[in-house]
Tab-separated table of C-alpha atoms in Angstrom:
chain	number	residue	atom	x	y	z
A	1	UNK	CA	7.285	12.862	-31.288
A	2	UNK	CA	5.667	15.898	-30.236
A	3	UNK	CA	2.448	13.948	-28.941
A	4	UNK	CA	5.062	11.295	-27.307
A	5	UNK	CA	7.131	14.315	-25.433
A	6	UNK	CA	3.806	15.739	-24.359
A	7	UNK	CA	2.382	12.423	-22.762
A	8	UNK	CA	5.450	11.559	-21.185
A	9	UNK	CA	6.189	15.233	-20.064
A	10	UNK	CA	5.302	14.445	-16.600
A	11	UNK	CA	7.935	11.702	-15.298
A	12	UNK	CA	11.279	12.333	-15.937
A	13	UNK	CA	13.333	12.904	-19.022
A	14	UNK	CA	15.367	9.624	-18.907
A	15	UNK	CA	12.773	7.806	-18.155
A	16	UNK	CA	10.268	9.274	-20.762
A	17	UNK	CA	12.908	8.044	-23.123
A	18	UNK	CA	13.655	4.761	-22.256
A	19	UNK	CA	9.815	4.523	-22.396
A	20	UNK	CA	9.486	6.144	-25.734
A	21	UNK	CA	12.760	3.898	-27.006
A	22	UNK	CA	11.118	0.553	-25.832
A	23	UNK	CA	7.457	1.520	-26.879
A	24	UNK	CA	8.735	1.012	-30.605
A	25	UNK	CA	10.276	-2.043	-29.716
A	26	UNK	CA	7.229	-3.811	-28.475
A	27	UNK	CA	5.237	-1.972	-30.692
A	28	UNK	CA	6.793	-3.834	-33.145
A	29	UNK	CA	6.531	-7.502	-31.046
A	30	UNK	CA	3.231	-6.786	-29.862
A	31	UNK	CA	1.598	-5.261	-33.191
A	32	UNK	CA	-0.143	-8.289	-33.832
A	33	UNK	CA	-1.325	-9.214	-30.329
A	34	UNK	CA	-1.997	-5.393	-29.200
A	35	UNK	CA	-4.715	-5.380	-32.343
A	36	UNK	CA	-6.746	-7.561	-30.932
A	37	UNK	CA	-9.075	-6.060	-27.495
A	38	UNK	CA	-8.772	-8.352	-25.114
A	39	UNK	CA	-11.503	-8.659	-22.353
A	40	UNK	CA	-11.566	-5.376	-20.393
A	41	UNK	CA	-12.299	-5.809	-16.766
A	42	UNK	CA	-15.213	-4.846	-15.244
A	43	UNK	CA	-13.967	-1.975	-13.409
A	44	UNK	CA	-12.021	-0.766	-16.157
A	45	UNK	CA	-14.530	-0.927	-18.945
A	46	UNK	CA	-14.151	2.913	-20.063
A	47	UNK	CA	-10.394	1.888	-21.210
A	48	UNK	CA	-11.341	-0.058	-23.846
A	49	UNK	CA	-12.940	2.606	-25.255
A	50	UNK	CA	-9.731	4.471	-25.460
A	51	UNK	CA	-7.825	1.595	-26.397
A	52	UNK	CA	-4.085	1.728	-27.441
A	53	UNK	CA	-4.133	5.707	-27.847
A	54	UNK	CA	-0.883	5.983	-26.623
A	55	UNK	CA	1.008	3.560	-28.559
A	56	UNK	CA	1.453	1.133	-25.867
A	57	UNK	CA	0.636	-2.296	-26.181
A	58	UNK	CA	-3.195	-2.950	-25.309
A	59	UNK	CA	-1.791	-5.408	-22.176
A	60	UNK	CA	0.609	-3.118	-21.093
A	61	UNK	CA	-2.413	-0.211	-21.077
A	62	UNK	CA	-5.005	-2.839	-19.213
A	63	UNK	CA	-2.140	-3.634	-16.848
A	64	UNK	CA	-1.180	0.375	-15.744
A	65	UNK	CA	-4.834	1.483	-16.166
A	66	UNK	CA	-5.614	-1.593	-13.158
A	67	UNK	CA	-2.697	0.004	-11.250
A	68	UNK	CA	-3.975	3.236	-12.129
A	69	UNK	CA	-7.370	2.018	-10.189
A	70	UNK	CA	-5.902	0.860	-7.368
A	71	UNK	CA	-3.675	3.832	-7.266
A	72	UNK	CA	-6.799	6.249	-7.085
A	73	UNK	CA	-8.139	4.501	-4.412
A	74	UNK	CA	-5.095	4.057	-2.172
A	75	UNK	CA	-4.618	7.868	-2.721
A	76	UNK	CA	-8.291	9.209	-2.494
A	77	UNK	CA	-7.755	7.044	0.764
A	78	UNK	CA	-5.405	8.463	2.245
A	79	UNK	CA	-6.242	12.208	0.930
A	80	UNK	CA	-9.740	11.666	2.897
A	81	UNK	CA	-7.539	9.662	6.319
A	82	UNK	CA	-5.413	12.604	6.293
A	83	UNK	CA	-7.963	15.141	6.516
A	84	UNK	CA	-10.415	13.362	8.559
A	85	UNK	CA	-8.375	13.543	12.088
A	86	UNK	CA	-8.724	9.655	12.709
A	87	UNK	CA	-5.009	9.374	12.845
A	88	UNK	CA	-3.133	9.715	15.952
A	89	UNK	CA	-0.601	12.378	15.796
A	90	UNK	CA	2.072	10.060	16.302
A	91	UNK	CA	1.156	8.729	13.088
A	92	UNK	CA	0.729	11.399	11.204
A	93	UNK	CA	4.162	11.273	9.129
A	94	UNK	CA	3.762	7.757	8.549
A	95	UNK	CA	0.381	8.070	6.516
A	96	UNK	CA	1.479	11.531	5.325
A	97	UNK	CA	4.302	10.096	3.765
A	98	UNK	CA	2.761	7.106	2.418
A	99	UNK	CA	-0.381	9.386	0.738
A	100	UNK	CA	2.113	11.777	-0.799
A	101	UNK	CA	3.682	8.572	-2.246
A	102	UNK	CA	0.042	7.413	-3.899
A	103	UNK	CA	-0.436	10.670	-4.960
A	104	UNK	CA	2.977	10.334	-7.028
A	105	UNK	CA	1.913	6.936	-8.314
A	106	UNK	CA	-1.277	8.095	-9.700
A	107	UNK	CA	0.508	10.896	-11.308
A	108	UNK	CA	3.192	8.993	-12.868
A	109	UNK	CA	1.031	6.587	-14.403
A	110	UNK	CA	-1.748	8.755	-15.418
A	111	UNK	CA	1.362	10.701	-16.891
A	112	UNK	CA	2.864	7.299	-18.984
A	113	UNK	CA	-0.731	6.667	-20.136
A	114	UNK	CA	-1.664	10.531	-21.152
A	115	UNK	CA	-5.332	9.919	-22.793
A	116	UNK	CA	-5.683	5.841	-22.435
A	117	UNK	CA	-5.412	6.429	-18.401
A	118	UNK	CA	-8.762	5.627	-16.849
A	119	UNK	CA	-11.014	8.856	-14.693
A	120	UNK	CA	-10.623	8.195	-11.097
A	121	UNK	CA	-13.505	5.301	-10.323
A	122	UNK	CA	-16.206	6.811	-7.286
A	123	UNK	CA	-15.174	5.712	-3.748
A	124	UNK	CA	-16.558	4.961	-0.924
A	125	UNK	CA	-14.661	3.961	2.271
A	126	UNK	CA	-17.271	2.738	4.434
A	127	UNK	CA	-17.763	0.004	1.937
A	128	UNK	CA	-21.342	0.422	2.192
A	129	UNK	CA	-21.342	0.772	5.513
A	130	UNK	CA	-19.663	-2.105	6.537
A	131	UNK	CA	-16.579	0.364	7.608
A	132	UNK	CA	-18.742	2.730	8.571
A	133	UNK	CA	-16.565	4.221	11.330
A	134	UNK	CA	-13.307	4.396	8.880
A	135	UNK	CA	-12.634	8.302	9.709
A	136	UNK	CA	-13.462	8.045	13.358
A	137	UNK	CA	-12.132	5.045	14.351
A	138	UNK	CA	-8.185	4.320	14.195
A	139	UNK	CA	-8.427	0.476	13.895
A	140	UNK	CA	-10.760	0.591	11.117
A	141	UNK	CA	-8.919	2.663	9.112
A	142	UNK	CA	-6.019	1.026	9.807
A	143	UNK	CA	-7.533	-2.502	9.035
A	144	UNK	CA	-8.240	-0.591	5.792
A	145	UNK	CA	-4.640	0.279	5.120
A	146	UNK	CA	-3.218	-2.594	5.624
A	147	UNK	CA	-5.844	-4.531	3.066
A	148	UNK	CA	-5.098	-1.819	0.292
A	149	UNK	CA	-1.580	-2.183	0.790
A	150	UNK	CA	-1.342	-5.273	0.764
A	151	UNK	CA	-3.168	-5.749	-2.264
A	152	UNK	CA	-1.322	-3.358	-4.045
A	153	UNK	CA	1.316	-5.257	-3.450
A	154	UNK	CA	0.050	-8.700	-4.571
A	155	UNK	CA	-1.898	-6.746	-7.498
A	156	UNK	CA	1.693	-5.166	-8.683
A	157	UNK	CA	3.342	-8.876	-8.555
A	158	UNK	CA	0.479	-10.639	-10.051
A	159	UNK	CA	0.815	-8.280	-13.051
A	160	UNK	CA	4.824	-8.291	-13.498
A	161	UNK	CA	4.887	-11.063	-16.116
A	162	UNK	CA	2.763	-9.468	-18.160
A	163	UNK	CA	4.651	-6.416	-18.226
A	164	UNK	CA	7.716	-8.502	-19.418
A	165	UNK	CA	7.195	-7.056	-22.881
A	166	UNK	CA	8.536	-3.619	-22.075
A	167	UNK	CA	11.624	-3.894	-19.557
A	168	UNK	CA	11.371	0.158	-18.662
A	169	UNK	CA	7.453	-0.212	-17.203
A	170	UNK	CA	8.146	-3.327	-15.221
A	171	UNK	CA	11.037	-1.771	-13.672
A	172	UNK	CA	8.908	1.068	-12.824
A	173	UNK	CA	6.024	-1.140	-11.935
A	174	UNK	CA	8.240	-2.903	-9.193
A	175	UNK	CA	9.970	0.185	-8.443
A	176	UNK	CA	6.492	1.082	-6.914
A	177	UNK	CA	5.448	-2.484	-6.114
A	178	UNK	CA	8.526	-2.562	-3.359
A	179	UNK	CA	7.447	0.652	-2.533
A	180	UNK	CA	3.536	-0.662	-1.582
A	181	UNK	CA	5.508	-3.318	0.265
A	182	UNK	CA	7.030	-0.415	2.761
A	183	UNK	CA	3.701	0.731	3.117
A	184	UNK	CA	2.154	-2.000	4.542
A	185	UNK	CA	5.025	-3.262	7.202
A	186	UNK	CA	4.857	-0.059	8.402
A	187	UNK	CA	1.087	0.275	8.514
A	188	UNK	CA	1.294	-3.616	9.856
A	189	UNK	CA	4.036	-2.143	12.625
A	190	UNK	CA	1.848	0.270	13.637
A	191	UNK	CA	-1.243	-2.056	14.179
A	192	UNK	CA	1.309	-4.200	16.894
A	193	UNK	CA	2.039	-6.688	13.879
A	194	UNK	CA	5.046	-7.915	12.290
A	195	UNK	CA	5.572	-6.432	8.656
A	196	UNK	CA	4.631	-9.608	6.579
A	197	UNK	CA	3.284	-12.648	6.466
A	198	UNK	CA	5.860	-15.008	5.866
A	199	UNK	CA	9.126	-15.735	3.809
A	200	UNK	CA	7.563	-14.972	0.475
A	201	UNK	CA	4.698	-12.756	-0.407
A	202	UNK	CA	2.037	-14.192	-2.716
A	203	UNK	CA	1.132	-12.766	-6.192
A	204	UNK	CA	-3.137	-12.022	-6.302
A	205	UNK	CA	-4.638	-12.734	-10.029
A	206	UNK	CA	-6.617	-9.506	-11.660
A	207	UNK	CA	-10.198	-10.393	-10.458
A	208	UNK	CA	-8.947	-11.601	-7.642
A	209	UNK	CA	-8.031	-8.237	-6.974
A	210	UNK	CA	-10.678	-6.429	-8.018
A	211	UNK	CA	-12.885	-8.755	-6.044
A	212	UNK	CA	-11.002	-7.585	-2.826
A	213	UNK	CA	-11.085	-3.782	-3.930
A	214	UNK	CA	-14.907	-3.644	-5.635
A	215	UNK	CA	-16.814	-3.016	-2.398
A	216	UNK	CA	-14.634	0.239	-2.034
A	217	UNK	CA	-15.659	1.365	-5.527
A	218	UNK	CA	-19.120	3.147	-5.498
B	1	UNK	CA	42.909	3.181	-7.850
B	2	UNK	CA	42.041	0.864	-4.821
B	3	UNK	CA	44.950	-0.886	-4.971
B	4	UNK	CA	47.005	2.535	-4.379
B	5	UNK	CA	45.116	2.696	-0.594
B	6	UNK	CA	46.911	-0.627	0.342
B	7	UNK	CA	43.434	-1.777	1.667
B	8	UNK	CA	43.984	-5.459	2.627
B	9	UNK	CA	42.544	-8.033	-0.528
B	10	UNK	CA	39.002	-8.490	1.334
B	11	UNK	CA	38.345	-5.517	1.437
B	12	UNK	CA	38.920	-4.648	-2.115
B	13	UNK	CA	36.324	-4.677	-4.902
B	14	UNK	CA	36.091	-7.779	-5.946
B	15	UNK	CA	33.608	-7.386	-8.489
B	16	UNK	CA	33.863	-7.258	-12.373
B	17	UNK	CA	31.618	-6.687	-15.207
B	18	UNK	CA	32.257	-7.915	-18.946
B	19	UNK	CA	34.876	-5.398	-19.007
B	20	UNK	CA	37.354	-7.343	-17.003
B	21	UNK	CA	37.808	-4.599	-14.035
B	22	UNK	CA	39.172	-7.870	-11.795
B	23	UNK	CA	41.881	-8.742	-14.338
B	24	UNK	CA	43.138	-4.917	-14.046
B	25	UNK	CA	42.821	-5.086	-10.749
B	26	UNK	CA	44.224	-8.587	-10.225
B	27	UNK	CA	47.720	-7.346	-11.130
B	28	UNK	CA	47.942	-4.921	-8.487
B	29	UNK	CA	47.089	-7.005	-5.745
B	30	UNK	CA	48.511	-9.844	-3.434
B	31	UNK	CA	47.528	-13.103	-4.328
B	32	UNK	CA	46.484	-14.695	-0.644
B	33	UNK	CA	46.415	-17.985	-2.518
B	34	UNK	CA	42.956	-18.656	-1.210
B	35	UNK	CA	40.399	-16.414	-3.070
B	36	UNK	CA	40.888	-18.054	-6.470
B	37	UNK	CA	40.094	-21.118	-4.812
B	38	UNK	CA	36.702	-19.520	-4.234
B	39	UNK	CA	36.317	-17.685	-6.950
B	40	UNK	CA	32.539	-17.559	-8.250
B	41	UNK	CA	31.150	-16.386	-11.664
B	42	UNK	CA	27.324	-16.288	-11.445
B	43	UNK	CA	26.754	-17.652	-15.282
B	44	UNK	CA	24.780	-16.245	-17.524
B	45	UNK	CA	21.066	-15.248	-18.234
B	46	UNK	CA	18.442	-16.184	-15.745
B	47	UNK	CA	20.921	-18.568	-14.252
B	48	UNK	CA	22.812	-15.450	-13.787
B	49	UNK	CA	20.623	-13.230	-12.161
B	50	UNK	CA	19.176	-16.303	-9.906
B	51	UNK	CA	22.605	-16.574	-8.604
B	52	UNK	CA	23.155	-12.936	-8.128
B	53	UNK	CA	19.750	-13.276	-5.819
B	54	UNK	CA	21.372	-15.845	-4.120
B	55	UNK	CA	25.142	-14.284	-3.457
B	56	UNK	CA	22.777	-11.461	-2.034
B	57	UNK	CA	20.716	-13.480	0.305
B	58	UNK	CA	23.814	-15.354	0.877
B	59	UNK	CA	25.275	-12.131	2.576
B	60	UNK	CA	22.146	-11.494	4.438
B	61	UNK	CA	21.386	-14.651	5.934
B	62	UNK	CA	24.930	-14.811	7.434
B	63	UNK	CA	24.924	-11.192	8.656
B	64	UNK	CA	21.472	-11.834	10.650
B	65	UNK	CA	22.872	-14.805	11.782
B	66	UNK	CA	25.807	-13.606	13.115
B	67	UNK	CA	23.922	-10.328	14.601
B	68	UNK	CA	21.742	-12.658	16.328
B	69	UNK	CA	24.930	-15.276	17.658
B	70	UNK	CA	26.720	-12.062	19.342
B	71	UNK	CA	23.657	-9.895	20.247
B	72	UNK	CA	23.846	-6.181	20.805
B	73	UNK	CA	23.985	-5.053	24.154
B	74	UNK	CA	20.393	-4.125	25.473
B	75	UNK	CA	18.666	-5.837	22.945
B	76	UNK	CA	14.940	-5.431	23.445
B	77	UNK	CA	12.598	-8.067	22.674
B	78	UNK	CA	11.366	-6.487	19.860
B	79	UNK	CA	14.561	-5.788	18.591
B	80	UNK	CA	15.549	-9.806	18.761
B	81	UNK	CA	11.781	-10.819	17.046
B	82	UNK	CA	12.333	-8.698	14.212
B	83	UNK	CA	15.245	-10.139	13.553
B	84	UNK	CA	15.085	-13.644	14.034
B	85	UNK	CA	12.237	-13.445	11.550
B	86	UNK	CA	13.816	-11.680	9.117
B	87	UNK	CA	16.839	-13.681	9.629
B	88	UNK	CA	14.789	-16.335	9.020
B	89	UNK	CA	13.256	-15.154	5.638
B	90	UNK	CA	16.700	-14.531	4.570
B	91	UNK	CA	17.770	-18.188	5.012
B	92	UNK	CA	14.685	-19.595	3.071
B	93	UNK	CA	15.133	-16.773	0.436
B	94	UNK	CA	18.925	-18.553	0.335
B	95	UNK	CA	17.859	-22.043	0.205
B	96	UNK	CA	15.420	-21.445	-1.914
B	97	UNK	CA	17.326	-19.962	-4.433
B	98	UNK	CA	19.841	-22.638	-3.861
B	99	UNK	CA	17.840	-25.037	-5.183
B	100	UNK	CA	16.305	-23.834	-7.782
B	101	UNK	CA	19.693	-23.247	-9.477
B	102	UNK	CA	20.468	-26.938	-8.185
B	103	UNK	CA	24.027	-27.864	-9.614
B	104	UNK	CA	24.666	-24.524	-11.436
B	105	UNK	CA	24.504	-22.416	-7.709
B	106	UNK	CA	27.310	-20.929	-7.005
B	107	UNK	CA	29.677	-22.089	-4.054
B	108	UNK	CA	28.850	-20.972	-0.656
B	109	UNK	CA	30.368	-17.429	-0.148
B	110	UNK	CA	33.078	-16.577	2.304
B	111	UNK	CA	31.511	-13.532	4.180
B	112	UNK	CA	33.172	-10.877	6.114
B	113	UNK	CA	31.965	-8.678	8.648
B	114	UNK	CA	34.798	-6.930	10.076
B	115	UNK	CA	33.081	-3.661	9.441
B	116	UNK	CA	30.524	-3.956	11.618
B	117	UNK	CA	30.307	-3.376	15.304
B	118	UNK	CA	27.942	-6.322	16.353
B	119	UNK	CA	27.912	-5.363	19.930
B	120	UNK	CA	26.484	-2.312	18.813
B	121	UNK	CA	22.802	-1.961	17.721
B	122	UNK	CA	23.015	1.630	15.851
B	123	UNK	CA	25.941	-0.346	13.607
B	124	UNK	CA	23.542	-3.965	13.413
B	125	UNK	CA	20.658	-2.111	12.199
B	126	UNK	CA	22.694	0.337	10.095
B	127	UNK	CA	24.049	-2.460	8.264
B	128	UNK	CA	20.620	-4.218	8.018
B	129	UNK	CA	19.370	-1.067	6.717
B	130	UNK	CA	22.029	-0.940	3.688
B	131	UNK	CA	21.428	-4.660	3.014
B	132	UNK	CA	17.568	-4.490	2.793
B	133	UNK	CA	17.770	-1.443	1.087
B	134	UNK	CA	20.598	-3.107	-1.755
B	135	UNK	CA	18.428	-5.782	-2.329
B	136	UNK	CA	15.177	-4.289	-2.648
B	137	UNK	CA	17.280	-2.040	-5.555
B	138	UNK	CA	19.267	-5.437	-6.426
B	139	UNK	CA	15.783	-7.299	-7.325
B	140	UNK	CA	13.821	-4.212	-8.618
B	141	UNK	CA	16.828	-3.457	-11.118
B	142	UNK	CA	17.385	-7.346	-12.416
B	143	UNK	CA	13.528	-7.956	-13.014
B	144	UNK	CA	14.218	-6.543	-16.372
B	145	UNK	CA	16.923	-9.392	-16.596
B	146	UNK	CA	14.675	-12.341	-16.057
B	147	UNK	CA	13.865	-14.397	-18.963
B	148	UNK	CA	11.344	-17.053	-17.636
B	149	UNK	CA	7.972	-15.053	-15.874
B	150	UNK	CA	8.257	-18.288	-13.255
B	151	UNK	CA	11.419	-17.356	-12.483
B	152	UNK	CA	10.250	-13.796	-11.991
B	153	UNK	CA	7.244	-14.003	-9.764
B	154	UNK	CA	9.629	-15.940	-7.490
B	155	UNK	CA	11.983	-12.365	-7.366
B	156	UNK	CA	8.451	-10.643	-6.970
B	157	UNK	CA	7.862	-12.793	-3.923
B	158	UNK	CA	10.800	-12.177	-2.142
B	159	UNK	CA	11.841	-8.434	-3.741
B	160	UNK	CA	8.517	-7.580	-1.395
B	161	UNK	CA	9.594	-9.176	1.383
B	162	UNK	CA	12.639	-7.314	1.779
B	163	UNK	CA	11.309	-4.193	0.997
B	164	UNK	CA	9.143	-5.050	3.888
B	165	UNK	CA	12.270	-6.198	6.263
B	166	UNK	CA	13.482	-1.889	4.968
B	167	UNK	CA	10.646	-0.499	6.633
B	168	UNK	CA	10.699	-2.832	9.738
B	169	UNK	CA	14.416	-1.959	10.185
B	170	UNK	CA	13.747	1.784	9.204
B	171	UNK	CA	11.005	1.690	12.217
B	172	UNK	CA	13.585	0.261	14.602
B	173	UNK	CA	16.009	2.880	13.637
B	174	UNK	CA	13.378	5.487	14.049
B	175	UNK	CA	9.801	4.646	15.205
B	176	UNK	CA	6.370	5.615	13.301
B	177	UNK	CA	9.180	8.177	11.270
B	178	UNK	CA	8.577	9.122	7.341
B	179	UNK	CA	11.594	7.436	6.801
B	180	UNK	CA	9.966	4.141	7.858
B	181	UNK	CA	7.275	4.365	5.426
B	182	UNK	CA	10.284	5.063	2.445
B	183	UNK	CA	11.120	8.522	2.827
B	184	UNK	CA	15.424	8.828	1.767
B	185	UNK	CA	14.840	5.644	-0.317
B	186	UNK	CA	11.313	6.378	-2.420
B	187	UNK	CA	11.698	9.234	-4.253
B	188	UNK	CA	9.608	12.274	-5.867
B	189	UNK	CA	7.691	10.052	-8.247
B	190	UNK	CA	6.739	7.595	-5.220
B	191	UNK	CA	9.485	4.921	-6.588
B	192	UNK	CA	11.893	2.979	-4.963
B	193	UNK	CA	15.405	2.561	-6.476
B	194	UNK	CA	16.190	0.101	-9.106
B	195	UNK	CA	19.840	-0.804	-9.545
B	196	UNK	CA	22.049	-3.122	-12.072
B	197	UNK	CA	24.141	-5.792	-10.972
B	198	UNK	CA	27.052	-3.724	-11.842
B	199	UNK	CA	25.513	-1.082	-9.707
B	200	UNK	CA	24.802	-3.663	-7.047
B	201	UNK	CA	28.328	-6.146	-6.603
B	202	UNK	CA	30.479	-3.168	-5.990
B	203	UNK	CA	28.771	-2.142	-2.957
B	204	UNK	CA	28.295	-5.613	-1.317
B	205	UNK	CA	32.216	-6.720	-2.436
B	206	UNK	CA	33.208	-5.312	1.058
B	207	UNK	CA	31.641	-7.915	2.851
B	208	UNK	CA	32.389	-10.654	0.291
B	209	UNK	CA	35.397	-12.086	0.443
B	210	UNK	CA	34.942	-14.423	-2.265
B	211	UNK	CA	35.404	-13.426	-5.634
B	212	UNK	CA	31.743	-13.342	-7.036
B	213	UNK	CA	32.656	-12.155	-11.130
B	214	UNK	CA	29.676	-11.659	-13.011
B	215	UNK	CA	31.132	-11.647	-16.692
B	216	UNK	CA	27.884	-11.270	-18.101
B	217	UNK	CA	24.959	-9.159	-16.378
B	218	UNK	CA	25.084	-5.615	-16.713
């Protein structure tokens, strides 16, 4: 109990115990299933490793610790955009807002996975120099925006059904998936675009996703 | 009570949970002789939440529609594209929903409107801005609901889309601002708000004339 109030010490009380309630719950649906490893993703190799430390369920785990992922990356982003001076002070409280939002994300789920939660994978931005001019020019970095958002967002929906197993982390999960959705109509708004793409936004598959995000990984 | 403010029927909550509020309520009020008629209950499990969706995109399709019939003086072209589209979303969001609940949707829902000042554009988007913001909560709160993970991606897809139609309205309201990219909705921890049904219905009874009962949801 202890170990539990320490892990979950970081997001808030009523939510740490909806979490801890439900935990025992699927614990006790998913003992069987969370046993067995199943295939860690490239990118996210070093969770296996530290498999199911937290009592969670190992899908639930693979599941945040890929958010967690993209979450570093949308945050290191914007931690780097924010400092660099590429964006137009007009801007400024848009991508302000939406990096002290990332920040939060990585915190909260870093703070429901305590010791399973993956280290922050390397970065780099200019995608091996394909983006080379991310922190001086605008466009770039806003074509960059708008991908990562985006693909959070698809990332977040692709994953919901296997989050169905604990109803308190897939609430959470979309309360930050709508969240990634903000992000990117306003970043879309702000390149002269409408905020979507159409009626319905599409789910993206886990390697699908990674696929997108792997060049930004060093 | 309600009753006590001798608020005309419409107007009233209209809205009960498995604790019968309506019947309580029933007894104080008129009986117009027509809302019976149109009485809906949503039904229960997925079928339940599926029609919630769809009494919410109900609402929204016909308020766009309606903005967009008796435009707001000085409507700038941006303005009207932003709305059309999202008006449009909102009707295949509707009909979408409509038929995949086929002969267990509930009737069409007798709106009301009477609130809002359509010749004037701070009232329009206001509005629009409560109604995206509702249902982004509405779907992010009955995810947890949803039985079938079909049934649930489908929410995803659309839950994203509104949250997207929040920010575009939120940048109308007040261009390249914080609040555009979430700030007053997204809070500390970087997540969006997730509401229950019971949560939900009260707030959109106002415009609902129609009473939508939802015996079972939470």
């Amino acid at each position: 109990m202890t170990q539990e109030h320490s892990i979950l010490s970081t997001i808030e009380p009523e939510l740490a115990d909806t979490i801890v309630a439900n935990r025992r719950d699927i614990f006790t649906r998913y003992a069987k299933a969370a046993g067995v490893l199943t295939s860690a993703p490239l990118v996210l190799a070093l969770a296996s490793n530290q498999a199911f430390g937290q009592g969670l369920p190992q899908q639930i785990t693979d599941v945040l610790n890929f958010a967690l992922t993209l979450e570093y990356l949308e945050a290191a982003f914007y931690d780097q955009g924010n400092k660099s001076g590429v964006i137009p002070s007009e801007y400024r409280s848009v991508f302000r807002t939406i990096g002290g939002h990332e920040t939060a994300h990585v915190k909260l789920l870093k703070g429901v996975l305590g010791s399973a939660a993956v280290a922050a994978p390397g970065v780099d931005f200019t995608a091996g120099g394909k983006y080379a001019d991310v922190w001086e020019n605008f466009d770039t970095f806003l074509t960059l925006s708008q991908t990562f958002e985006d693909l959070g967002v698809a990332a977040y929906k692709g994953q919901a059904g296997n989050l169905m197993g604990s109803k308190e982390v897939l609430t959470v999960a979309l309360q930050i998936h709508s969240v990634e959705a903000r992000h990117a109509s306003e970043v879309r708004r702000i390149g002269l675009k409408f905020g979507w793409s159409g009626a319905f936004d599409k789910p993206m598959s886990k390697s699908a996703v990674l696929a997108a995000a792997t060049p930004f990984l060093a | 009570m309600q009753s006590a403010r001798g608020l005309s029927r419409r107007h009233l909550l209209k809205w009960t949970g498995a604790a019968g509020t309506l019947a309580v309520a029933g007894a104080f009020l008129p009986n117009f002789g027509i809302s019976a008629a149109l009485g809906a209950e949503l039904g229960d499990g997925d079928i339940g939440v599926l029609n919630y969706a769809y009494a919410l995109e109900q609402l929204e399709a016909a308020f766009y529609t309606q903005a967009l019939q008796n435009p707001f003086g000085g409507m700038q072209v941006n303005d009207e594209r932003i709305l059309v589209q999202i008006r449009d979303h909102e009707i295949a969001h509707r009909d979408f929903l409509k038929g995949a609940l086929g002969r267990q949707a509930i009737p069409s829902l007798e709106v009301d409107f009477s609130a809002v000042d359509f010749s004037s554009r701070a009232s329009v988007l206001g509005t629009a801005d409560v109604f995206e913001n509702l249902g982004v909560a509405a779907y992010n709160g009955a995810g947890q609901l949803i039985s079938n993970p079909d049934y649930l991606v489908a929410a995803g897809s659309i839950v994203s889309v509104e949250a997207r139609h929040a920010a575009a309205i939120a940048d109308l309201l007040r261009p390249f601002s914080a609040e555009a990219a979430g700030r007053g909705n997204v809070d500390h921890k970087g997540l969006d708000k997730a509401l229950l049904p019971s949560q939900v219905l009260p707030k959109a009874a106002p415009f609902i004339v129609t009473e939508v009962t939802a015996a079972t949801l939470p």
